[in-house]
CSV table of C-alpha atoms and ligand atoms in Angstrom, one decimal:
chain,number,residue,atom,x,y,z
B,1,MET,CA,-35.7,-42.3,16.0
B,2,SER,CA,-39.0,-40.7,16.6
B,3,ALA,CA,-40.5,-38.2,14.2
B,4,ASP,CA,-40.3,-35.2,16.6
B,5,THR,CA,-36.5,-35.3,17.0
B,6,ALA,CA,-36.1,-35.0,13.2
B,7,THR,CA,-38.2,-31.8,13.1
B,8,LYS,CA,-35.9,-30.2,15.8
B,9,GLU,CA,-33.0,-30.3,13.4
B,10,THR,CA,-32.1,-26.8,12.3
B,11,ALA,CA,-31.8,-26.0,8.7
B,12,GLU,CA,-28.4,-25.1,7.3
B,13,PRO,CA,-28.0,-21.4,7.0
B,14,ALA,CA,-27.9,-20.0,3.5
B,15,SER,CA,-24.5,-19.4,2.0
B,16,LYS,CA,-23.3,-15.8,2.2
B,17,VAL,CA,-21.2,-16.3,-0.9
B,18,ASP,CA,-23.0,-15.3,-4.1
B,19,ILE,CA,-21.8,-17.6,-6.9
B,20,PRO,CA,-22.8,-16.7,-10.5
B,21,ASP,CA,-24.9,-19.2,-12.3
B,22,HIS,CA,-22.3,-20.2,-14.9
B,23,LEU,CA,-20.0,-21.2,-12.0
B,24,GLY,CA,-22.6,-23.3,-10.4
B,25,GLY,CA,-24.5,-20.7,-8.3
B,26,GLY,CA,-27.9,-22.3,-9.0
B,27,ALA,CA,-29.8,-24.4,-6.6
B,28,GLY,CA,-29.1,-28.1,-5.9
B,29,GLU,CA,-25.7,-29.8,-5.6
B,30,ILE,CA,-22.6,-27.6,-6.2
B,31,PRO,CA,-21.9,-27.9,-9.9
B,32,SER,CA,-18.4,-27.9,-11.2
B,33,PHE,CA,-16.4,-26.4,-14.0
B,34,ASP,CA,-13.1,-27.0,-15.7
B,35,CYS,CA,-10.1,-24.6,-15.4
B,36,THR,CA,-6.6,-24.6,-16.7
B,37,PHE,CA,-3.6,-23.7,-14.5
B,38,LEU,CA,-0.2,-22.7,-15.7
B,39,ILE,CA,2.2,-23.2,-12.8
B,40,ALA,CA,5.9,-22.1,-12.8
B,41,ARG,CA,7.8,-25.3,-11.8
B,42,PHE,CA,11.4,-25.3,-10.7
B,43,ASN,CA,13.4,-28.2,-9.5
B,44,PRO,CA,16.8,-27.0,-8.2
B,45,GLU,CA,18.4,-30.4,-8.9
B,46,GLU,CA,17.5,-30.4,-12.6
B,47,ASP,CA,16.5,-26.9,-13.8
B,48,SER,CA,18.4,-23.7,-14.1
B,49,GLU,CA,15.3,-21.7,-14.8
B,50,PRO,CA,11.6,-22.2,-13.8
B,51,HIS,CA,9.4,-23.4,-16.6
B,52,TRP,CA,5.6,-23.4,-17.1
B,53,GLU,CA,3.5,-26.5,-16.8
B,54,GLU,CA,-0.2,-26.9,-17.6
B,55,TYR,CA,-2.8,-28.6,-15.4
B,56,LYS,CA,-6.5,-29.1,-16.2
B,57,VAL,CA,-8.7,-29.6,-13.2
B,58,THR,CA,-12.4,-29.8,-12.4
B,59,MET,CA,-13.2,-27.4,-9.6
B,60,HIS,CA,-16.3,-26.1,-7.8
B,61,GLY,CA,-17.6,-22.6,-7.6
B,62,THR,CA,-16.8,-22.4,-3.9
B,63,ASP,CA,-13.1,-23.4,-4.4
B,64,ARG,CA,-10.1,-21.2,-4.0
B,65,VAL,CA,-6.7,-21.3,-5.8
B,66,LEU,CA,-5.3,-23.2,-2.8
B,67,ASP,CA,-7.9,-26.0,-3.4
B,68,ALA,CA,-6.8,-26.3,-7.0
B,69,LEU,CA,-3.2,-26.6,-5.9
B,70,HIS,CA,-4.2,-29.3,-3.4
B,71,LYS,CA,-6.1,-31.2,-6.1
B,72,ILE,CA,-3.1,-31.0,-8.4
B,73,LYS,CA,-0.7,-32.1,-5.7
B,74,TRP,CA,-2.8,-34.8,-4.3
B,75,GLU,CA,-4.3,-36.3,-7.5
B,76,MET,CA,-2.0,-35.4,-10.4
B,77,ASP,CA,1.5,-34.5,-9.4
B,78,GLY,CA,2.8,-35.1,-5.9
B,79,SER,CA,6.0,-33.3,-6.6
B,80,LEU,CA,4.4,-29.9,-6.8
B,81,SER,CA,5.7,-27.9,-3.8
B,82,PHE,CA,4.2,-24.9,-2.1
B,83,ARG,CA,3.8,-23.6,1.5
B,84,ARG,CA,0.5,-23.4,3.3
B,85,SER,CA,-0.5,-23.8,6.9
B,86,CYS,CA,-3.8,-22.3,8.1
B,87,ALA,CA,-5.6,-22.2,4.7
B,88,HIS,CA,-7.7,-19.4,6.1
B,89,GLY,CA,-5.7,-16.2,5.5
B,90,VAL,CA,-4.2,-16.0,9.0
B,91,CYS,CA,-0.7,-17.5,8.9
B,92,GLY,CA,0.7,-15.7,5.8
B,93,SER,CA,2.5,-18.7,4.3
B,94,ASP,CA,0.9,-19.1,0.9
B,95,ALA,CA,1.6,-15.7,-0.8
B,96,MET,CA,2.1,-16.3,-4.5
B,97,ARG,CA,1.9,-14.5,-7.8
B,98,ILE,CA,-1.5,-15.4,-9.2
B,99,ASN,CA,-2.3,-14.0,-12.7
B,100,GLY,CA,0.6,-11.6,-12.2
B,101,ARG,CA,-0.6,-10.2,-8.8
B,102,ASN,CA,0.6,-11.2,-5.4
B,103,ARG,CA,-2.1,-12.8,-3.3
B,104,LEU,CA,-2.8,-15.5,-0.8
B,105,ALA,CA,-3.8,-18.7,-2.6
B,106,CYS,CA,-6.2,-19.5,0.3
B,107,LYS,CA,-8.0,-16.1,0.0
B,108,THR,CA,-8.3,-16.1,-3.8
B,109,LEU,CA,-11.6,-17.6,-4.9
B,110,LEU,CA,-11.7,-19.1,-8.4
B,111,LYS,CA,-15.0,-17.3,-9.1
B,112,ASP,CA,-13.2,-14.0,-8.7
B,113,LEU,CA,-10.7,-14.9,-11.5
B,114,ASP,CA,-11.5,-15.3,-15.2
B,115,THR,CA,-11.9,-19.1,-15.3
B,116,ASN,CA,-12.3,-19.0,-19.1
B,117,LYS,CA,-8.7,-18.1,-19.3
B,118,THR,CA,-5.6,-19.9,-18.1
B,119,ILE,CA,-4.8,-19.0,-14.5
B,120,THR,CA,-1.0,-18.5,-13.9
B,121,VAL,CA,0.6,-19.3,-10.6
B,122,GLU,CA,4.3,-18.5,-9.8
B,123,ALA,CA,6.5,-17.9,-6.8
B,124,ILE,CA,6.7,-14.4,-5.4
B,125,LYS,CA,9.5,-12.4,-6.9
B,126,GLY,CA,12.7,-10.9,-5.5
B,127,LEU,CA,13.5,-13.6,-2.9
B,128,PRO,CA,15.8,-16.7,-3.8
B,129,LEU,CA,13.7,-19.4,-5.4
B,130,GLU,CA,14.0,-22.8,-3.6
B,131,LYS,CA,11.5,-25.0,-5.4
B,132,ASP,CA,8.4,-24.5,-7.4
B,133,LEU,CA,6.4,-21.9,-5.4
B,134,ILE,CA,8.7,-21.9,-2.4
B,135,VAL,CA,11.1,-19.0,-1.8
B,136,ASP,CA,13.8,-18.5,0.8
B,137,MET,CA,12.2,-16.0,3.3
B,138,ASP,CA,15.4,-15.4,5.3
B,139,PRO,CA,16.3,-12.0,3.7
B,140,PHE,CA,12.7,-10.9,4.4
B,141,PHE,CA,12.7,-11.9,8.1
B,142,GLN,CA,16.3,-10.5,8.4
B,143,SER,CA,15.1,-7.0,7.6
B,144,TYR,CA,12.0,-7.5,9.8
B,145,ARG,CA,14.3,-8.3,12.8
B,146,GLU,CA,16.3,-5.2,12.1
B,147,ILE,CA,13.5,-2.8,12.8
B,148,MET,CA,13.1,-4.4,16.3
B,149,PRO,CA,9.5,-5.6,16.2
B,150,PHE,CA,9.0,-5.8,20.0
B,151,LEU,CA,8.0,-3.4,22.7
B,152,ILE,CA,11.0,-1.3,24.0
B,153,THR,CA,10.5,0.6,27.2
B,154,SER,CA,12.7,2.3,29.8
B,155,GLY,CA,12.3,3.1,33.5
B,156,HIS,CA,10.3,1.1,36.1
B,157,GLU,CA,8.1,-1.7,35.0
B,158,PRO,CA,4.5,-1.0,36.0
B,159,THR,CA,2.9,-3.5,38.4
B,160,ARG,CA,-0.2,-3.7,36.1
B,161,GLU,CA,-0.7,-3.6,32.4
B,162,ARG,CA,0.4,-0.6,30.4
B,163,LEU,CA,-2.8,1.3,29.7
B,164,GLN,CA,-3.6,3.1,26.5
B,165,SER,CA,-6.5,5.2,25.4
B,166,ALA,CA,-8.7,4.1,22.6
B,167,GLU,CA,-7.5,7.0,20.4
B,168,ASP,CA,-3.8,6.1,21.0
B,169,ARG,CA,-4.6,2.5,20.1
B,170,GLU,CA,-6.4,3.6,16.9
B,171,ARG,CA,-3.3,5.5,15.8
B,172,PHE,CA,-1.5,2.3,14.7
B,173,ASP,CA,-4.4,0.0,14.4
B,174,ASP,CA,-4.0,-0.5,10.6
B,175,THR,CA,-0.4,-1.7,10.8
B,176,THR,CA,-1.2,-4.3,13.6
B,177,LYS,CA,-3.0,-6.4,11.0
B,178,CYS,CA,0.1,-7.6,9.2
B,179,ILE,CA,0.6,-11.4,8.9
B,180,LEU,CA,4.1,-11.2,7.4
B,181,CYS,CA,3.1,-12.9,4.1
B,182,ALA,CA,5.7,-10.8,2.1
B,183,SER,CA,3.1,-10.0,-0.6
B,184,CYS,CA,4.0,-6.4,-0.3
B,185,THR,CA,7.8,-6.5,-0.2
B,186,THR,CA,7.9,-8.9,-3.2
B,187,SER,CA,5.6,-6.7,-5.3
B,188,CYS,CA,7.8,-3.7,-4.9
B,189,PRO,CA,10.0,-2.9,-8.0
B,190,VAL,CA,12.6,-1.2,-5.8
B,191,PHE,CA,13.0,-4.5,-3.8
B,192,TRP,CA,13.2,-6.5,-7.1
B,193,THR,CA,16.2,-4.5,-8.3
B,194,ASP,CA,17.7,-3.7,-4.9
B,195,GLY,CA,17.3,-6.5,-2.4
B,196,GLN,CA,19.0,-4.4,0.3
B,197,TYR,CA,15.9,-2.2,0.6
B,198,PHE,CA,14.1,-2.9,3.9
B,199,GLY,CA,10.8,-3.2,2.0
B,200,PRO,CA,7.2,-2.3,2.9
B,201,ALA,CA,6.6,-5.1,5.4
B,202,SER,CA,9.5,-4.0,7.6
B,203,ILE,CA,8.3,-0.4,7.5
B,204,VAL,CA,4.7,-1.5,8.3
B,205,ASN,CA,5.9,-3.4,11.4
B,206,ALA,CA,8.2,-0.5,12.4
B,207,HIS,CA,5.2,1.8,12.1
B,208,ARG,CA,3.2,-0.4,14.4
B,209,PHE,CA,5.7,0.4,17.2
B,210,ILE,CA,6.8,3.9,16.3
B,211,PHE,CA,3.2,5.1,16.7
B,212,ASP,CA,2.4,3.1,19.8
B,213,SER,CA,2.2,5.4,22.8
B,214,ARG,CA,3.5,2.7,25.1
B,215,ASP,CA,6.7,2.2,23.1
B,216,GLN,CA,9.9,4.2,23.7
B,217,GLY,CA,12.1,2.7,21.0
B,218,GLY,CA,10.7,4.8,18.2
B,219,ASP,CA,13.8,6.8,17.8
B,220,LEU,CA,16.0,3.7,17.3
B,221,ARG,CA,13.6,2.4,14.6
B,222,LEU,CA,13.5,5.8,12.9
B,223,GLU,CA,17.3,5.8,12.9
B,224,VAL,CA,17.3,2.4,11.1
B,225,LEU,CA,14.8,3.5,8.5
B,226,ASN,CA,16.5,6.8,7.9
B,227,ASP,CA,19.4,4.9,6.4
B,228,LYS,CA,20.4,4.4,2.8
B,229,GLU,CA,18.1,1.4,2.3
B,230,GLY,CA,15.3,2.7,4.4
B,231,VAL,CA,12.1,4.7,3.7
B,232,TRP,CA,13.7,7.1,1.3
B,233,ARG,CA,14.1,4.3,-1.1
B,234,CYS,CA,10.3,4.2,-1.5
B,235,ARG,CA,9.0,5.6,-4.8
B,236,THR,CA,5.3,5.6,-3.9
B,237,THR,CA,4.3,3.1,-6.7
B,238,PHE,CA,1.5,1.7,-4.4
B,239,ASN,CA,2.2,-1.9,-5.5
B,240,CYS,CA,2.5,-2.9,-1.8
B,241,THR,CA,-0.9,-1.4,-0.9
B,242,GLU,CA,-2.5,-3.2,-3.8
B,243,ALA,CA,-0.9,-6.5,-2.9
B,244,CYS,CA,-1.7,-6.6,0.8
B,245,PRO,CA,-4.2,-9.3,1.6
B,246,ARG,CA,-5.1,-7.5,4.9
B,247,GLY,CA,-5.9,-4.3,3.1
B,248,ILE,CA,-3.3,-2.3,5.1
B,249,GLN,CA,-2.8,1.2,3.7
B,250,ILE,CA,1.0,0.5,3.4
B,251,THR,CA,2.0,3.5,1.2
B,252,LYS,CA,0.2,5.8,3.7
B,253,ALA,CA,2.1,4.1,6.6
B,254,ILE,CA,5.4,4.6,4.8
B,255,ALA,CA,4.5,8.3,4.2
B,256,GLU,CA,3.8,8.7,7.9
B,257,VAL,CA,7.2,7.3,8.8
B,258,LYS,CA,8.8,9.7,6.3
B,259,GLN,CA,6.9,12.5,7.9
B,260,ALA,CA,8.0,11.5,11.4
B,261,LEU,CA,11.6,11.5,10.2
B,262,LEU,CA,11.3,15.0,8.7
B,263,GLU,CA,9.7,16.3,11.9
B,264,ARG,CA,12.6,14.8,13.9
B,265,ALA,CA,15.1,16.5,11.6
B,266,PHE,CA,13.6,20.0,11.7
V,1,MET,CA,24.5,-28.9,41.7
V,2,ALA,CA,24.9,-28.7,38.0
V,3,THR,CA,23.5,-25.5,36.4
V,4,PRO,CA,21.5,-26.2,33.3
V,5,THR,CA,23.0,-24.7,30.2
V,6,ILE,CA,21.0,-23.0,27.5
V,7,PRO,CA,22.4,-23.6,24.1
V,8,ALA,CA,23.4,-20.5,22.2
V,9,PRO,CA,21.2,-19.6,19.2
V,10,ARG,CA,22.3,-21.0,15.9
V,11,ALA,CA,22.6,-17.7,14.0
V,12,GLU,CA,23.9,-14.5,15.4
V,13,TYR,CA,21.5,-11.6,15.5
V,14,ASP,CA,23.3,-9.4,13.0
V,15,ARG,CA,22.2,-5.9,12.4
V,16,HIS,CA,23.2,-3.4,9.7
V,17,LYS,CA,25.3,-0.6,11.0
V,18,THR,CA,23.3,2.6,10.9
V,19,THR,CA,25.3,5.4,9.4
V,20,ARG,CA,23.3,8.2,11.2
V,21,SER,CA,23.6,10.1,8.0
V,22,GLN,CA,20.9,12.5,7.0
V,23,PHE,CA,22.0,12.5,3.4
V,24,GLU,CA,19.1,10.4,2.0
V,25,LEU,CA,16.6,12.5,3.9
V,26,PHE,CA,17.9,15.8,2.4
V,27,ALA,CA,18.2,14.2,-1.1
V,28,TRP,CA,14.5,13.2,-0.9
V,29,LEU,CA,13.5,16.6,0.3
V,30,PHE,CA,15.6,18.3,-2.3
V,31,MET,CA,13.9,16.3,-5.1
V,32,ARG,CA,10.5,17.6,-4.0
V,33,LEU,CA,11.5,21.2,-3.4
V,34,SER,CA,13.6,21.5,-6.5
V,35,GLY,CA,10.7,19.9,-8.4
V,36,VAL,CA,8.3,22.6,-7.3
V,37,VAL,CA,10.7,25.4,-8.3
V,38,LEU,CA,11.5,23.7,-11.6
V,39,VAL,CA,7.8,23.7,-12.6
V,40,ILE,CA,7.8,27.5,-12.4
V,41,LEU,CA,11.3,28.0,-14.0
V,42,ILE,CA,10.8,25.5,-16.8
V,43,PHE,CA,7.3,26.6,-17.8
V,44,GLY,CA,8.3,30.3,-17.5
V,45,HIS,CA,11.2,29.6,-19.7
V,46,LEU,CA,9.1,27.8,-22.3
V,47,PHE,CA,6.5,30.5,-22.3
V,48,VAL,CA,9.0,33.4,-22.8
V,49,ASN,CA,11.0,31.6,-25.4
V,50,LEU,CA,8.4,29.7,-27.5
V,51,TRP,CA,5.0,31.4,-26.9
V,52,SER,CA,5.2,35.1,-26.1
V,53,GLY,CA,6.2,37.7,-28.7
V,54,SER,CA,6.5,36.1,-32.2
V,55,GLY,CA,6.8,32.6,-30.6
V,56,VAL,CA,9.3,30.0,-31.7
V,57,HIS,CA,10.3,32.1,-34.8
V,58,GLN,CA,12.0,34.7,-32.7
V,59,LEU,CA,14.5,32.2,-31.3
V,60,ASP,CA,18.0,32.9,-32.6
V,61,PHE,CA,21.5,33.9,-31.5
V,62,GLY,CA,20.4,37.5,-31.0
V,63,PHE,CA,17.4,36.5,-28.9
V,64,VAL,CA,19.5,34.5,-26.5
V,65,GLY,CA,22.2,37.3,-26.5
V,66,GLY,CA,19.5,39.8,-25.6
V,67,LYS,CA,18.1,37.8,-22.8
V,68,TRP,CA,21.5,37.3,-21.2
V,69,ALA,CA,22.2,41.0,-21.3
V,70,ASN,CA,19.6,41.2,-18.5
V,71,PRO,CA,20.7,40.1,-15.0
V,72,PHE,CA,17.1,38.8,-14.3
V,73,TRP,CA,17.3,36.2,-17.1
V,74,GLN,CA,20.9,35.4,-16.2
V,75,ILE,CA,19.8,34.5,-12.6
V,76,TRP,CA,16.7,32.7,-13.9
V,77,ASP,CA,18.7,30.5,-16.3
V,78,LEU,CA,21.5,30.0,-13.8
V,79,VAL,CA,19.1,28.7,-11.1
V,80,MET,CA,17.3,26.6,-13.7
V,81,LEU,CA,20.6,25.1,-14.8
V,82,TRP,CA,21.8,24.3,-11.3
V,83,LEU,CA,18.5,22.9,-10.0
V,84,ALA,CA,17.8,20.8,-13.1
V,85,MET,CA,21.3,19.4,-13.1
V,86,LEU,CA,21.4,18.6,-9.4
V,87,HIS,CA,17.8,17.2,-9.6
V,88,GLY,CA,18.5,15.1,-12.7
V,89,THR,CA,21.9,13.9,-11.3
V,90,ASN,CA,20.3,12.8,-8.0
V,91,GLY,CA,17.5,11.1,-9.9
V,92,MET,CA,20.1,9.2,-12.1
V,93,ARG,CA,22.1,8.3,-8.9
V,94,THR,CA,18.9,6.6,-7.6
V,95,ILE,CA,18.3,4.8,-10.8
V,96,ILE,CA,21.9,3.5,-10.9
V,97,SER,CA,21.6,2.3,-7.3
V,98,ASP,CA,18.4,0.5,-8.4
V,99,TYR,CA,19.8,-1.4,-11.3
V,100,THR,CA,23.5,-2.1,-10.5
V,101,GLU,CA,24.3,-5.3,-8.7
V,102,LYS,CA,28.0,-5.1,-8.2
V,103,PRO,CA,29.4,-2.2,-6.1
V,104,GLY,CA,32.2,-1.7,-8.7
V,105,THR,CA,29.7,-1.1,-11.5
V,106,ARG,CA,27.7,1.3,-9.3
V,107,VAL,CA,30.8,3.3,-8.4
V,108,ALA,CA,32.0,3.5,-12.0
V,109,LEU,CA,28.6,4.6,-13.4
V,110,GLN,CA,28.0,7.1,-10.6
V,111,LEU,CA,31.5,8.6,-11.0
V,112,THR,CA,30.9,9.0,-14.8
V,113,LEU,CA,27.6,10.6,-14.0
V,114,TYR,CA,29.1,13.1,-11.5
V,115,ILE,CA,31.9,14.0,-13.9
V,116,ALA,CA,29.5,14.6,-16.8
V,117,SER,CA,27.2,16.7,-14.6
V,118,GLY,CA,30.1,18.6,-13.2
V,119,ILE,CA,31.3,19.5,-16.7
V,120,VAL,CA,27.8,20.7,-17.8
V,121,VAL,CA,27.3,22.8,-14.7
V,122,VAL,CA,30.7,24.5,-14.9
V,123,LEU,CA,30.4,25.1,-18.7
V,124,GLY,CA,26.8,26.3,-18.4
V,125,THR,CA,27.6,28.7,-15.6
V,126,LEU,CA,30.5,30.1,-17.5
V,127,VAL,CA,28.4,30.7,-20.6
V,128,VAL,CA,25.5,32.4,-18.7
V,129,PHE,CA,28.0,34.9,-17.2
V,130,THR,CA,30.5,35.4,-20.0
V,131,PHE,CA,28.4,35.2,-23.1
V,132,ASN,CA,29.3,38.0,-25.4
V,133,PRO,CA,27.5,38.0,-28.8
V,134,CYS,CA,30.0,40.5,-30.3
V,135,PRO,CA,33.5,39.6,-29.2
V,136,THR,CA,36.0,42.4,-30.0
V,137,GLY,CA,38.6,41.6,-32.6
V,138,ALA,CA,36.7,38.7,-34.1
V,139,ASP,CA,36.5,38.1,-37.9
V,140,PRO,CA,33.7,40.5,-39.0
V,141,SER,CA,32.3,37.9,-41.5
V,142,LEU,CA,31.5,35.5,-38.6
V,143,LEU,CA,29.7,38.1,-36.5
V,144,ALA,CA,25.9,38.5,-36.2
V,145,SER,CA,24.4,41.4,-38.2
V,146,PHE,CA,23.5,43.5,-35.2
V,147,CYS,CA,27.1,43.6,-34.0
V,148,LYS,CA,28.0,46.0,-36.9
V,149,ALA,CA,26.0,48.9,-35.4
U,1,HEM,C1,9.2,20.0,-14.2
U,1,HEM,C2,9.5,20.0,-12.9
U,1,HEM,C3,9.9,18.7,-12.2
U,1,HEM,C4,9.3,18.2,-11.2
U,1,HEM,C5,8.0,18.6,-10.4
U,1,HEM,C6,10.0,17.0,-10.8
U,1,HEM,C7,9.8,16.2,-9.7
U,1,HEM,C8,10.4,15.0,-9.4
U,1,HEM,C9,10.3,14.2,-8.2
U,1,HEM,C10,9.3,14.6,-7.0
U,1,HEM,C11,11.1,13.2,-8.2
U,1,HEM,C12,11.3,12.1,-7.2
U,1,HEM,C13,10.5,10.9,-7.5
U,1,HEM,C14,10.7,9.8,-6.4
U,1,HEM,O1,11.5,9.9,-5.5
U,1,HEM,O2,9.9,8.8,-6.5
U,1,HEM,C15,11.8,13.2,-9.5
U,1,HEM,C16,12.7,12.3,-9.9
U,1,HEM,C17,13.5,12.5,-11.0
U,1,HEM,N1,13.6,13.6,-11.8
U,1,HEM,FE1,12.4,15.2,-11.8
U,1,HEM,N2,11.1,16.8,-11.7
U,1,HEM,C18,11.1,17.9,-12.6
U,1,HEM,C19,12.0,18.1,-13.6
U,1,HEM,C20,13.0,17.3,-13.9
U,1,HEM,C21,14.1,17.6,-14.9
U,1,HEM,C22,14.1,18.9,-15.7
U,1,HEM,C23,14.9,16.5,-15.0
U,1,HEM,C24,16.1,16.3,-15.8
U,1,HEM,C25,17.1,17.1,-15.8
U,1,HEM,C26,14.4,15.5,-14.0
U,1,HEM,C27,15.0,14.3,-13.8
U,1,HEM,C28,14.6,13.4,-12.8
U,1,HEM,C29,15.1,12.1,-12.7
U,1,HEM,C30,16.2,11.4,-13.5
U,1,HEM,C31,14.4,11.5,-11.6
U,1,HEM,C32,14.6,10.1,-11.0
U,1,HEM,C33,13.5,9.2,-11.5
U,1,HEM,C34,13.3,8.1,-10.6
U,1,HEM,O3,13.6,8.1,-9.4
U,1,HEM,O4,12.8,7.0,-11.1
U,1,HEM,N3,13.3,16.0,-13.4
U,1,HEM,N4,11.4,14.4,-10.2
U,2,SF4,S1,1.8,-5.6,5.1
U,2,SF4,FE1,0.2,-6.9,4.1
U,2,SF4,S2,1.3,-7.7,2.3
U,2,SF4,FE2,2.9,-6.9,3.6
U,2,SF4,S3,3.6,-8.7,4.8
U,2,SF4,FE3,2.0,-7.6,6.1
U,2,SF4,S4,0.0,-8.7,5.5
U,2,SF4,FE4,1.5,-9.2,3.9
U,3,FES,S1,-2.4,-20.7,4.3
U,3,FES,FE1,-2.3,-19.4,6.0
U,3,FES,S2,-2.6,-17.5,5.0
U,3,FES,FE2,-2.9,-18.8,3.4
């Protein structure tokens, strides 16, 4: 190699993540720190109840809870079970209860948690527990299907795309962001005690079509959500809004559906 | 020519039957509207009984008798009784639905609730309208002092 090719190499851009010094934010190699995890383990073949197990791991300041779970599974205990797919906050498969709050393991940086204290990780609540951090998502998707999450139209199909103004698109923009992770529904105390409640995620996805100017099935969906286990079950506790990893204003969306139902009735 | 067959989906697409009932909508609306009215009625009630005049010391049999001699307070207390009972009963109905798991327990508890509320509403209404501090022909030693006049 000649000297001038070496000088053409571009320098690595500076990290956009600010890591505090005690977590290894200083210059040089990425320093590491120790943290303790308490993970709720459940083996359906042996246990009747989940139990806590402690793991001590050495992690880096740039790591997320998901990296710690990987480290535990790959280097300490291969039987630890959890779901994850994209590892980048897109697929919605790794919602779990971290330090008592529902979050995505792949979007929760260790530096944002108090690493001097034990970090607890358990499965999301209110859905049947299958193993360790894995729950049965069927009841969740069942109620999602019931609100008909697809475009419903009548009349002739246009020969070109269905146009929509920027304002009309803006009307339901917030609720298009849902990744169906179930963080919201499984943070709702009404859902914990009454599993029949449609839950915030279904209402969010109904909202996405009810307020879409191109859709004509709004009335059908409102009828479904007007029912006993629909929007009127919501007690505005805001747990869903706090839990959503996409920052969707869920309680506001539910209130808008309630208002649409009231306007339809009077 | 053989037509290709597409296998049927494993699970049927089953959907709740919608009842088309507006009950929950009106129950939700009622909680909010009755709440607003109750704020006025309850704080008005507390102010007149416990604050104005000589305050809590004025409260006795005669004070209540005097208030219910006035149709204004009769209506006030009647509306307060009915709204608070319907509001409270509906709130308890919701809480029972939250916490019961078996339909049998839910129906039993809600039935008990409705019967208890029914008794309170009927008795309360009766008292507001028929209250007579000085019933005729009663044992004079049991009557309030102002009845002798
Ligand atoms: C002072 C005026 C009052 C206001 C403004 C008010 C307002 C409300 C509202 C808006 C709700 C619905 C909450 C929700 O759906 O999330 C509610 C629920 C409830 N209220 Fe009231 N209320 C008042 C007085 C009362 C009284 C006097 C009683 C008892 C007789 C009562 C008993 C209840 C109960 C048991 C619930 C259900 C609680 C729950 O859903 O967790 N309230 N109230
Ligand atoms: S609304 Fe937010 S919390 Fe709820 S399922 Fe969608 S992305 Fe997850
Ligand atoms: S693994 Fe896909 S959202 Fe976390």
